[in-house]
Amino acid sequence: MSKPKTNVHMNTDFINLTNENLTDEHLCCIIRSKKSHPGIDAKRQWLSERLSEGHIFRKLNAKSTVFIEYAPLETAWVPIIGNNYYYLYCLWVLGSSKGKGYGQSLMEYCLADAKEKGKSGVCMLGAKKRMLGAKKQKSWLSDQTFAKKFGFEVVDTTDNGYELLALSFDGTTPKFAPNAKKLEIENKELTIYHDMQCPYIYQYIDIIKQFCETNDVPVSFVQVDTLQKAKELPCVFNNFAVFYKGVFETVNLTNTDYLKRILKK
């Protein structure tokens, strides 16, 4: 047998995670720990349970932060409802990988996949520009300006400035679940809702715990560990949500500076 040809442009190839390669593949985020990392381990576990539901994690075949992550809306862990859509959790291209067309390639793959599977469209979470003035707000949401170049449009909004963007192929549109527009809970102390989808969540929870212990701030953590819990959340959600004094604050993973600003309210 002749040897297969070597692709000299291997680093421009993309691969999709499967249950067969999930254990060995780099998960793209900028956590560079060589040791076992609790956040990455939690992400692998979460992904292993999602892949059979049609969840897609497609990445550059290199140790870099270049990937897209999306899933059928029916099984996406977000309080958004609609028929036959894909939900785009994350499209991220960082560092030296920027400016090489990777983001476009990943988005085009997602849209082509949606059309091939007969989907009605693709949707994602965004926020109004006035909310994106803070760099931190933008860093935890996929770039909606980029998405709009592909034809994504705002199809639903919340009273506090979050938006649902969708690219519809057939005229139908998804919407936020009614509960997602409540933006209030009874618990008045700092309350964090989270799942384990993002490898950073583990360490941000640790940061928040330490800060709250040091500063005697009561805090509750609510792990969203089932699809039903995610669909019934009282706020918008990508994988994290913060409430204080019973009012929804942000979907951002929250560092200590951000926490201090919230707690001053």
mmCIF file of C-alpha atoms in Angstrom:
data_model
loop_
_atom_site.group_PDB
_atom_site.id
_atom_site.type_symbol
_atom_site.label_atom_id
_atom_site.label_comp_id
_atom_site.label_asym_id
_atom_site.label_seq_id
_atom_site.Cartn_x
_atom_site.Cartn_y
_atom_site.Cartn_z
ATOM 1 C CA MET A 1 0.000 0.000 0.000
ATOM 2 C CA SER A 2 1.255 3.487 -0.779
ATOM 3 C CA LYS A 3 1.560 5.927 2.069
ATOM 4 C CA PRO A 4 -1.077 8.651 2.278
ATOM 5 C CA LYS A 5 0.208 12.034 1.205
ATOM 6 C CA THR A 6 1.301 14.322 3.976
ATOM 7 C CA ASN A 7 -0.653 17.539 4.132
ATOM 8 C CA VAL A 8 1.883 20.311 4.622
ATOM 9 C CA HIS A 9 -0.935 22.673 5.560
ATOM 10 C CA MET A 10 -2.048 20.498 8.440
ATOM 11 C CA ASN A 11 -2.388 23.481 10.791
ATOM 12 C CA THR A 12 -5.113 24.923 8.573
ATOM 13 C CA ASP A 13 -7.210 21.795 8.851
ATOM 14 C CA PHE A 14 -10.120 21.620 11.235
ATOM 15 C CA ILE A 15 -11.347 18.629 13.202
ATOM 16 C CA ASN A 16 -14.581 17.883 15.032
ATOM 17 C CA LEU A 17 -14.446 16.410 18.506
ATOM 18 C CA THR A 18 -15.918 12.942 18.923
ATOM 19 C CA ASN A 19 -16.145 10.574 21.866
ATOM 20 C CA GLU A 20 -13.172 8.755 20.293
ATOM 21 C CA ASN A 21 -10.798 11.753 20.191
ATOM 22 C CA LEU A 22 -12.212 13.859 23.045
ATOM 23 C CA THR A 23 -9.749 12.589 25.649
ATOM 24 C CA ASP A 24 -6.668 13.459 23.611
ATOM 25 C CA GLU A 25 -7.614 16.689 21.864
ATOM 26 C CA HIS A 26 -6.647 20.146 23.136
ATOM 27 C CA LEU A 27 -9.840 22.056 23.983
ATOM 28 C CA CYS A 28 -8.679 25.363 22.532
ATOM 29 C CA CYS A 29 -9.172 27.715 25.418
ATOM 30 C CA ILE A 30 -6.098 29.486 26.728
ATOM 31 C CA ILE A 31 -5.747 27.323 29.803
ATOM 32 C CA ARG A 32 -2.302 25.860 29.173
ATOM 33 C CA SER A 33 -2.011 23.585 32.188
ATOM 34 C CA LYS A 34 -0.037 20.411 31.439
ATOM 35 C CA LYS A 35 -1.423 18.787 34.562
ATOM 36 C CA SER A 36 -5.001 17.620 34.830
ATOM 37 C CA HIS A 37 -7.083 20.804 35.063
ATOM 38 C CA PRO A 38 -10.471 20.610 36.864
ATOM 39 C CA GLY A 39 -12.134 23.024 34.414
ATOM 40 C CA ILE A 40 -10.935 21.126 31.363
ATOM 41 C CA ASP A 41 -11.853 17.782 32.924
ATOM 42 C CA ALA A 42 -15.347 19.127 33.679
ATOM 43 C CA LYS A 43 -15.666 20.416 30.106
ATOM 44 C CA ARG A 44 -14.663 17.039 28.655
ATOM 45 C CA GLN A 45 -17.222 15.307 30.844
ATOM 46 C CA TRP A 46 -19.945 17.795 29.856
ATOM 47 C CA LEU A 47 -19.058 17.441 26.163
ATOM 48 C CA SER A 48 -18.993 13.650 26.284
ATOM 49 C CA GLU A 49 -22.647 13.716 27.306
ATOM 50 C CA ARG A 50 -23.598 16.307 24.655
ATOM 51 C CA LEU A 51 -21.951 14.898 21.526
ATOM 52 C CA SER A 52 -24.600 12.206 21.103
ATOM 53 C CA GLU A 53 -27.239 14.984 21.097
ATOM 54 C CA GLY A 54 -25.764 16.537 17.957
ATOM 55 C CA HIS A 55 -23.526 19.040 19.765
ATOM 56 C CA ILE A 56 -20.640 20.162 17.519
ATOM 57 C CA PHE A 57 -17.220 21.313 18.712
ATOM 58 C CA ARG A 58 -15.044 22.078 15.686
ATOM 59 C CA LYS A 59 -11.491 23.338 16.153
ATOM 60 C CA LEU A 60 -8.310 24.107 14.330
ATOM 61 C CA ASN A 61 -6.048 21.060 14.363
ATOM 62 C CA ALA A 62 -3.427 22.897 16.422
ATOM 63 C CA LYS A 63 -2.813 24.062 19.985
ATOM 64 C CA SER A 64 -4.550 27.384 19.496
ATOM 65 C CA THR A 65 -7.792 29.085 20.415
ATOM 66 C CA VAL A 66 -9.726 28.669 17.177
ATOM 67 C CA PHE A 67 -13.065 26.904 17.482
ATOM 68 C CA ILE A 68 -16.821 26.979 17.103
ATOM 69 C CA GLU A 69 -19.338 25.284 19.341
ATOM 70 C CA TYR A 70 -23.027 24.853 18.528
ATOM 71 C CA ALA A 71 -25.911 22.473 19.127
ATOM 72 C CA PRO A 72 -29.529 21.802 18.181
ATOM 73 C CA LEU A 73 -31.562 24.467 20.008
ATOM 74 C CA GLU A 74 -33.843 21.780 21.446
ATOM 75 C CA THR A 75 -30.891 20.323 23.405
ATOM 76 C CA ALA A 76 -28.887 23.547 23.898
ATOM 77 C CA TRP A 77 -28.541 24.524 27.553
ATOM 78 C CA VAL A 78 -30.044 27.986 27.126
ATOM 79 C CA PRO A 79 -33.519 29.432 27.877
ATOM 80 C CA ILE A 80 -34.297 29.997 24.202
ATOM 81 C CA ILE A 81 -37.116 28.284 22.364
ATOM 82 C CA GLY A 82 -37.637 27.599 18.685
ATOM 83 C CA ASN A 83 -38.048 24.753 16.257
ATOM 84 C CA ASN A 84 -35.304 23.153 14.224
ATOM 85 C CA TYR A 85 -32.593 25.752 14.898
ATOM 86 C CA TYR A 86 -28.935 25.496 15.807
ATOM 87 C CA TYR A 87 -27.736 27.535 18.795
ATOM 88 C CA LEU A 88 -24.225 28.955 18.451
ATOM 89 C CA TYR A 89 -22.622 29.001 21.920
ATOM 90 C CA CYS A 90 -19.184 30.186 20.997
ATOM 91 C CA LEU A 91 -17.034 31.220 18.034
ATOM 92 C CA TRP A 92 -13.568 32.192 19.171
ATOM 93 C CA VAL A 93 -10.364 33.065 17.336
ATOM 94 C CA LEU A 94 -7.574 34.460 19.508
ATOM 95 C CA GLY A 95 -4.006 35.706 19.310
ATOM 96 C CA SER A 96 -1.783 34.999 16.314
ATOM 97 C CA SER A 97 -4.602 33.025 14.671
ATOM 98 C CA LYS A 98 -6.597 36.207 14.010
ATOM 99 C CA GLY A 99 -6.811 37.633 10.502
ATOM 100 C CA LYS A 100 -6.365 34.316 8.704
ATOM 101 C CA GLY A 101 -9.999 33.703 7.781
ATOM 102 C CA TYR A 102 -10.503 31.006 10.413
ATOM 103 C CA GLY A 103 -13.578 32.687 11.877
ATOM 104 C CA GLN A 104 -15.191 32.879 8.464
ATOM 105 C CA SER A 105 -14.354 29.224 7.759
ATOM 106 C CA LEU A 106 -15.917 28.116 11.037
ATOM 107 C CA MET A 107 -19.071 30.191 10.587
ATOM 108 C CA GLU A 108 -19.460 28.986 6.993
ATOM 109 C CA TYR A 109 -19.109 25.394 8.193
ATOM 110 C CA CYS A 110 -21.851 25.907 10.806
ATOM 111 C CA LEU A 111 -24.231 27.507 8.291
ATOM 112 C CA ALA A 112 -23.546 24.822 5.665
ATOM 113 C CA ASP A 113 -24.071 22.112 8.292
ATOM 114 C CA ALA A 114 -27.379 23.700 9.312
ATOM 115 C CA LYS A 115 -28.587 23.824 5.698
ATOM 116 C CA GLU A 116 -27.441 20.277 4.985
ATOM 117 C CA LYS A 117 -29.359 19.006 8.008
ATOM 118 C CA GLY A 118 -32.482 20.909 6.954
ATOM 119 C CA LYS A 119 -32.383 23.326 9.878
ATOM 120 C CA SER A 120 -34.535 26.456 9.903
ATOM 121 C CA GLY A 121 -31.577 28.626 10.856
ATOM 122 C CA VAL A 122 -28.894 29.446 13.434
ATOM 123 C CA CYS A 123 -29.210 31.717 16.472
ATOM 124 C CA MET A 124 -26.899 33.154 19.147
ATOM 125 C CA LEU A 125 -26.881 35.438 22.191
ATOM 126 C CA GLY A 126 -25.786 39.048 21.794
ATOM 127 C CA ALA A 127 -26.034 42.370 23.603
ATOM 128 C CA LYS A 128 -26.725 45.973 22.619
ATOM 129 C CA LYS A 129 -23.692 48.080 21.780
ATOM 130 C CA ARG A 130 -24.018 50.269 24.850
ATOM 131 C CA MET A 131 -23.479 47.137 26.933
ATOM 132 C CA LEU A 132 -20.437 46.179 24.904
ATOM 133 C CA GLY A 133 -18.501 49.275 25.911
ATOM 134 C CA ALA A 134 -16.991 47.228 28.713
ATOM 135 C CA LYS A 135 -14.356 44.953 27.270
ATOM 136 C CA LYS A 136 -15.333 42.247 29.726
ATOM 137 C CA GLN A 137 -18.887 42.180 28.425
ATOM 138 C CA LYS A 138 -17.718 41.524 24.920
ATOM 139 C CA SER A 139 -15.141 38.904 25.796
ATOM 140 C CA TRP A 140 -17.684 36.318 26.897
ATOM 141 C CA LEU A 141 -20.050 36.665 23.938
ATOM 142 C CA SER A 142 -19.337 35.756 20.325
ATOM 143 C CA ASP A 143 -18.785 38.779 18.075
ATOM 144 C CA GLN A 144 -22.222 39.813 16.866
ATOM 145 C CA THR A 145 -20.859 42.412 14.426
ATOM 146 C CA PHE A 146 -19.088 39.526 12.696
ATOM 147 C CA ALA A 147 -22.293 37.448 12.760
ATOM 148 C CA LYS A 148 -24.317 40.278 11.220
ATOM 149 C CA LYS A 149 -22.019 40.213 8.177
ATOM 150 C CA PHE A 150 -23.448 36.751 7.487
ATOM 151 C CA GLY A 151 -27.020 38.029 7.747
ATOM 152 C CA PHE A 152 -27.806 37.475 11.437
ATOM 153 C CA GLU A 153 -30.500 39.871 12.672
ATOM 154 C CA VAL A 154 -31.931 40.729 16.089
ATOM 155 C CA VAL A 155 -35.162 38.740 16.541
ATOM 156 C CA ASP A 156 -35.822 39.193 20.277
ATOM 157 C CA THR A 157 -34.605 41.386 23.135
ATOM 158 C CA THR A 158 -34.730 41.562 26.932
ATOM 159 C CA ASP A 159 -35.471 44.719 28.920
ATOM 160 C CA ASN A 160 -31.855 44.914 30.071
ATOM 161 C CA GLY A 161 -30.194 45.024 26.659
ATOM 162 C CA TYR A 162 -29.512 41.410 25.687
ATOM 163 C CA GLU A 163 -30.431 40.332 22.180
ATOM 164 C CA LEU A 164 -31.196 37.104 20.386
ATOM 165 C CA LEU A 165 -29.679 37.105 16.915
ATOM 166 C CA ALA A 166 -30.804 34.691 14.235
ATOM 167 C CA LEU A 167 -30.100 33.846 10.629
ATOM 168 C CA SER A 168 -33.343 32.321 9.385
ATOM 169 C CA PHE A 169 -33.477 30.150 6.275
ATOM 170 C CA ASP A 170 -37.266 29.789 6.187
ATOM 171 C CA GLY A 171 -38.743 32.890 7.825
ATOM 172 C CA THR A 172 -39.310 31.303 11.248
ATOM 173 C CA THR A 173 -37.563 32.786 14.293
ATOM 174 C CA PRO A 174 -36.638 31.547 17.768
ATOM 175 C CA LYS A 175 -37.234 33.629 20.912
ATOM 176 C CA PHE A 176 -36.203 33.908 24.515
ATOM 177 C CA ALA A 177 -38.272 31.669 26.776
ATOM 178 C CA PRO A 178 -40.726 33.835 28.806
ATOM 179 C CA ASN A 179 -38.891 32.868 32.021
ATOM 180 C CA ALA A 180 -35.623 34.250 30.598
ATOM 181 C CA LYS A 181 -37.146 37.735 30.618
ATOM 182 C CA LYS A 182 -37.978 37.677 34.333
ATOM 183 C CA LEU A 183 -34.457 38.783 35.327
ATOM 184 C CA GLU A 184 -35.367 38.519 39.011
ATOM 185 C CA ILE A 185 -35.069 35.911 41.757
ATOM 186 C CA GLU A 186 -36.184 35.855 45.404
ATOM 187 C CA ASN A 187 -32.701 35.300 46.813
ATOM 188 C CA LYS A 188 -31.165 38.720 47.543
ATOM 189 C CA GLU A 189 -27.565 37.587 48.117
ATOM 190 C CA LEU A 190 -24.986 37.269 45.384
ATOM 191 C CA THR A 191 -26.165 34.274 43.329
ATOM 192 C CA ILE A 192 -24.251 32.548 40.547
ATOM 193 C CA TYR A 193 -25.922 30.188 38.087
ATOM 194 C CA HIS A 194 -23.469 28.117 36.048
ATOM 195 C CA ASP A 195 -22.993 24.928 34.096
ATOM 196 C CA MET A 196 -19.642 23.275 33.355
ATOM 197 C CA GLN A 197 -19.524 23.956 29.624
ATOM 198 C CA CYS A 198 -16.696 26.502 29.706
ATOM 199 C CA PRO A 199 -13.298 25.396 31.082
ATOM 200 C CA TYR A 200 -12.900 28.794 32.759
ATOM 201 C CA ILE A 201 -15.997 28.430 34.932
ATOM 202 C CA TYR A 202 -14.256 26.262 37.509
ATOM 203 C CA GLN A 203 -11.526 28.812 38.194
ATOM 204 C CA TYR A 204 -13.893 31.798 38.176
ATOM 205 C CA ILE A 205 -16.078 30.086 40.771
ATOM 206 C CA ASP A 206 -12.924 29.604 42.839
ATOM 207 C CA ILE A 207 -12.056 33.323 42.488
ATOM 208 C CA ILE A 208 -15.580 34.337 43.551
ATOM 209 C CA LYS A 209 -15.599 31.909 46.512
ATOM 210 C CA GLN A 210 -12.270 33.223 47.791
ATOM 211 C CA PHE A 211 -13.303 36.856 47.352
ATOM 212 C CA CYS A 212 -16.617 36.298 49.163
ATOM 213 C CA GLU A 213 -14.961 34.415 52.027
ATOM 214 C CA THR A 214 -12.327 37.131 52.473
ATOM 215 C CA ASN A 215 -14.909 39.938 52.354
ATOM 216 C CA ASP A 216 -17.732 38.206 54.277
ATOM 217 C CA VAL A 217 -20.074 38.366 51.297
ATOM 218 C CA PRO A 218 -22.820 35.710 51.358
ATOM 219 C CA VAL A 219 -22.932 33.855 48.036
ATOM 220 C CA SER A 220 -25.001 31.042 46.527
ATOM 221 C CA PHE A 221 -23.893 28.848 43.639
ATOM 222 C CA VAL A 222 -26.550 27.088 41.575
ATOM 223 C CA GLN A 223 -25.200 24.478 39.177
ATOM 224 C CA VAL A 224 -27.305 24.112 36.065
ATOM 225 C CA ASP A 225 -26.823 20.389 35.557
ATOM 226 C CA THR A 226 -29.795 19.392 33.414
ATOM 227 C CA LEU A 227 -31.324 20.634 30.177
ATOM 228 C CA GLN A 228 -34.613 21.322 31.968
ATOM 229 C CA LYS A 229 -32.918 23.594 34.530
ATOM 230 C CA ALA A 230 -31.245 25.503 31.698
ATOM 231 C CA LYS A 231 -34.478 26.006 29.760
ATOM 232 C CA GLU A 232 -36.260 27.247 32.918
ATOM 233 C CA LEU A 233 -33.639 29.802 34.014
ATOM 234 C CA PRO A 234 -34.954 33.239 35.060
ATOM 235 C CA CYS A 235 -32.468 35.102 32.848
ATOM 236 C CA VAL A 236 -30.482 34.911 29.624
ATOM 237 C CA PHE A 237 -27.620 32.428 29.839
ATOM 238 C CA ASN A 238 -24.751 31.117 27.768
ATOM 239 C CA ASN A 239 -23.097 29.143 30.584
ATOM 240 C CA PHE A 240 -22.988 31.663 33.478
ATOM 241 C CA ALA A 241 -25.294 34.225 35.116
ATOM 242 C CA VAL A 242 -24.921 36.592 38.066
ATOM 243 C CA PHE A 243 -27.702 37.988 40.291
ATOM 244 C CA TYR A 244 -27.373 40.478 43.151
ATOM 245 C CA LYS A 245 -30.163 41.857 45.356
ATOM 246 C CA GLY A 246 -32.516 39.624 43.405
ATOM 247 C CA VAL A 247 -31.712 41.342 40.103
ATOM 248 C CA PHE A 248 -29.884 39.847 37.107
ATOM 249 C CA GLU A 249 -26.514 41.492 36.430
ATOM 250 C CA THR A 250 -24.579 39.731 33.672
ATOM 251 C CA VAL A 251 -23.731 36.569 31.730
ATOM 252 C CA ASN A 252 -20.022 37.359 32.154
ATOM 253 C CA LEU A 253 -17.612 35.215 34.053
ATOM 254 C CA THR A 254 -16.921 37.654 36.847
ATOM 255 C CA ASN A 255 -13.505 38.665 38.219
ATOM 256 C CA THR A 256 -12.963 40.488 41.518
ATOM 257 C CA ASP A 257 -13.001 44.000 40.004
ATOM 258 C CA TYR A 258 -16.312 43.289 38.342
ATOM 259 C CA LEU A 259 -17.673 41.786 41.573
ATOM 260 C CA LYS A 260 -16.737 44.913 43.523
ATOM 261 C CA ARG A 261 -18.651 47.062 41.038
ATOM 262 C CA ILE A 262 -21.724 44.829 41.327
ATOM 263 C CA LEU A 263 -21.588 44.760 45.144
ATOM 264 C CA LYS A 264 -21.459 48.570 45.343
ATOM 265 C CA LYS A 265 -24.997 48.738 43.982
#
